[in-house]
Amino acid sequence: MGYAHYEITRNGETIQAGYAIEAVCEETGCNEKIDRGLGHLCGKNPGGDEHGCGGYYCGQHLTYDNQCRRCGEAADKANRWVHPGTGEEFDLRDHYLPLGTRYDPTLPVWVHRGDFQDTTPLLTAVNGPALQPTGAPPRPITDGEWEDTATSARRQWATT
């Protein structure tokens, strides 16, 4: 089976999908012509999943991480955590380093893998693009001060 033409079930209805299927952006009021290929899909799987609604959108209305505005905003809200003591906001999808640590792509970064200690997110040290755990014990995000790796890298590159 190729991805040019196939059927999916979305919201209890069977529809035609694939890059050979002409369609119109599903954003209300938008009439841009698109196809029902994976490049216009909100989420990761045709039909919808936990990553998106399964709708098809033009480039103007498919933003975030291949999500429509509504799904992107819902993901932002679901991944936002506010430190109860400091009010600092964290995006749990980011990669972190202890504040002031020099970014080095060969060294571990800390990520949230869905684990919590009570209501506090735990960060796990991981290596490489595959994000393999290092074996170090997880640390609560409230344990020390953190900055995302992009901020750390920008800070060190600005001083070179």
Tab-separated table of C-alpha atoms in Angstrom:
chain	number	residue	atom	x	y	z
A	1	MET	CA	0.000	0.000	0.000
A	2	GLY	CA	1.272	3.437	-0.869
A	3	TYR	CA	0.422	6.789	0.625
A	4	ALA	CA	-1.230	8.224	-2.503
A	5	HIS	CA	-4.723	6.919	-1.733
A	6	TYR	CA	-6.197	5.038	1.223
A	7	GLU	CA	-9.183	5.126	3.565
A	8	ILE	CA	-9.167	6.117	7.218
A	9	THR	CA	-11.782	6.357	9.922
A	10	ARG	CA	-11.887	9.711	11.637
A	11	ASN	CA	-14.532	10.708	14.176
A	12	GLY	CA	-16.565	7.634	13.214
A	13	GLU	CA	-16.590	8.523	9.499
A	14	THR	CA	-14.623	6.812	6.717
A	15	ILE	CA	-12.827	9.313	4.465
A	16	GLN	CA	-10.367	9.139	1.592
A	17	ALA	CA	-6.816	10.210	2.455
A	18	GLY	CA	-3.409	10.381	0.808
A	19	TYR	CA	-1.342	12.856	-1.161
A	20	ALA	CA	-3.354	12.133	-4.338
A	21	ILE	CA	-6.611	13.185	-2.651
A	22	GLU	CA	-7.464	16.844	-3.262
A	23	ALA	CA	-8.979	18.682	-0.321
A	24	VAL	CA	-9.463	22.102	1.218
A	25	CYS	CA	-7.855	23.250	4.478
A	26	GLU	CA	-10.136	22.321	7.368
A	27	GLU	CA	-9.581	25.585	9.265
A	28	THR	CA	-12.894	27.437	9.423
A	29	GLY	CA	-13.011	30.131	6.755
A	30	CYS	CA	-9.906	28.941	4.884
A	31	ASN	CA	-10.351	27.779	1.293
A	32	GLU	CA	-6.747	26.939	0.411
A	33	LYS	CA	-6.424	23.828	-1.719
A	34	ILE	CA	-4.297	21.075	-0.196
A	35	ASP	CA	-4.131	17.301	-0.311
A	36	ARG	CA	-4.820	14.779	2.419
A	37	GLY	CA	-1.216	13.645	2.577
A	38	LEU	CA	0.920	13.337	5.694
A	39	GLY	CA	2.431	16.789	5.032
A	40	HIS	CA	-0.932	18.419	5.818
A	41	LEU	CA	-1.930	16.106	8.693
A	42	CYS	CA	-2.426	17.395	12.230
A	43	GLY	CA	-0.678	14.844	14.415
A	44	LYS	CA	1.266	11.750	13.505
A	45	ASN	CA	-1.366	9.235	12.437
A	46	PRO	CA	-4.217	9.611	9.952
A	47	GLY	CA	-7.491	9.473	11.833
A	48	GLY	CA	-6.124	11.332	14.869
A	49	ASP	CA	-4.198	10.309	17.955
A	50	GLU	CA	-2.751	11.802	21.121
A	51	HIS	CA	-0.535	14.054	18.953
A	52	GLY	CA	-3.299	15.682	16.903
A	53	CYS	CA	-6.887	15.674	15.722
A	54	GLY	CA	-6.194	14.041	12.343
A	55	GLY	CA	-7.479	17.039	10.398
A	56	TYR	CA	-5.789	18.356	7.253
A	57	TYR	CA	-4.527	21.950	7.136
A	58	CYS	CA	-2.629	24.304	4.871
A	59	GLY	CA	0.815	25.587	5.850
A	60	GLN	CA	-0.679	28.726	7.385
A	61	HIS	CA	-2.869	26.713	9.758
A	62	LEU	CA	-0.585	23.749	10.485
A	63	THR	CA	1.881	25.034	13.029
A	64	TYR	CA	3.564	23.896	16.216
A	65	ASP	CA	4.801	20.305	15.972
A	66	ASN	CA	2.710	19.375	12.916
A	67	GLN	CA	-0.433	20.398	14.756
A	68	CYS	CA	-3.334	22.724	14.121
A	69	ARG	CA	-3.651	25.743	16.412
A	70	ARG	CA	-6.133	24.042	18.767
A	71	CYS	CA	-4.053	20.866	19.184
A	72	GLY	CA	-0.843	22.898	19.542
A	73	GLU	CA	-2.358	25.087	22.247
A	74	ALA	CA	-3.663	22.006	24.072
A	75	ALA	CA	-0.178	20.409	23.924
A	76	ASP	CA	1.415	23.637	25.190
A	77	LYS	CA	-0.989	23.724	28.121
A	78	ALA	CA	-0.531	20.011	28.907
A	79	ASN	CA	3.275	20.357	28.887
A	80	ARG	CA	3.463	23.568	30.929
A	81	TRP	CA	4.470	23.240	34.557
A	82	VAL	CA	4.812	26.142	36.996
A	83	HIS	CA	7.200	25.891	39.946
A	84	PRO	CA	4.965	26.464	42.999
A	85	GLY	CA	7.740	28.206	44.952
A	86	THR	CA	9.142	30.537	42.296
A	87	GLY	CA	6.423	30.854	39.663
A	88	GLU	CA	8.956	29.915	36.970
A	89	GLU	CA	7.329	28.227	33.974
A	90	PHE	CA	8.796	25.107	32.384
A	91	ASP	CA	7.944	23.471	29.067
A	92	LEU	CA	8.326	19.780	29.872
A	93	ARG	CA	9.191	19.022	26.228
A	94	ASP	CA	12.464	20.997	26.496
A	95	HIS	CA	15.913	19.614	27.284
A	96	TYR	CA	17.550	21.133	30.372
A	97	LEU	CA	20.935	21.721	31.982
A	98	PRO	CA	21.701	22.945	35.485
A	99	LEU	CA	21.861	26.757	35.379
A	100	GLY	CA	25.278	27.990	34.289
A	101	THR	CA	26.346	24.630	32.844
A	102	ARG	CA	28.165	24.815	29.550
A	103	TYR	CA	26.299	23.061	26.742
A	104	ASP	CA	28.277	20.253	25.125
A	105	PRO	CA	26.497	17.923	22.667
A	106	THR	CA	28.656	15.018	23.839
A	107	LEU	CA	27.476	15.343	27.455
A	108	PRO	CA	24.106	14.426	28.984
A	109	VAL	CA	21.098	16.718	29.045
A	110	TRP	CA	18.106	16.369	31.338
A	111	VAL	CA	14.612	15.609	30.008
A	112	HIS	CA	11.175	14.951	31.430
A	113	ARG	CA	10.073	11.430	30.467
A	114	GLY	CA	6.614	11.596	32.052
A	115	ASP	CA	7.668	10.675	35.596
A	116	PHE	CA	6.609	12.667	38.659
A	117	GLN	CA	7.406	12.725	42.358
A	118	ASP	CA	4.001	13.613	43.778
A	119	THR	CA	3.134	16.539	41.446
A	120	THR	CA	6.721	17.562	40.677
A	121	PRO	CA	8.194	16.539	37.301
A	122	LEU	CA	11.334	14.401	37.404
A	123	LEU	CA	14.201	15.023	34.974
A	124	THR	CA	16.294	12.135	33.669
A	125	ALA	CA	19.859	12.487	32.358
A	126	VAL	CA	20.082	11.240	28.758
A	127	ASN	CA	22.783	10.980	26.082
A	128	GLY	CA	22.761	11.409	22.344
A	129	PRO	CA	20.077	11.911	19.774
A	130	ALA	CA	18.355	8.678	20.860
A	131	LEU	CA	17.969	10.158	24.383
A	132	GLN	CA	19.269	7.037	26.078
A	133	PRO	CA	19.176	7.299	29.905
A	134	THR	CA	22.625	7.503	31.498
A	135	GLY	CA	21.644	5.527	34.594
A	136	ALA	CA	21.904	8.568	36.881
A	137	PRO	CA	18.962	8.829	39.274
A	138	PRO	CA	16.177	11.212	38.180
A	139	ARG	CA	16.085	14.646	39.797
A	140	PRO	CA	13.017	16.732	40.656
A	141	ILE	CA	12.812	19.845	38.489
A	142	THR	CA	12.658	21.774	41.782
A	143	ASP	CA	16.133	20.453	42.703
A	144	GLY	CA	18.329	23.403	41.802
A	145	GLU	CA	17.942	25.872	38.948
A	146	TRP	CA	17.623	24.802	35.312
A	147	GLU	CA	17.802	26.420	31.911
A	148	ASP	CA	16.838	24.912	28.589
A	149	THR	CA	19.747	23.804	26.404
A	150	ALA	CA	18.974	26.401	23.712
A	151	THR	CA	19.353	29.233	26.248
A	152	SER	CA	22.565	27.682	27.560
A	153	ALA	CA	23.998	27.348	24.047
A	154	ARG	CA	23.031	30.930	23.107
A	155	ARG	CA	24.643	32.235	26.307
A	156	GLN	CA	27.952	30.467	25.679
A	157	TRP	CA	28.038	31.309	21.956
A	158	ALA	CA	27.469	34.979	22.758
A	159	THR	CA	30.653	34.983	24.829
A	160	THR	CA	32.875	33.428	22.126
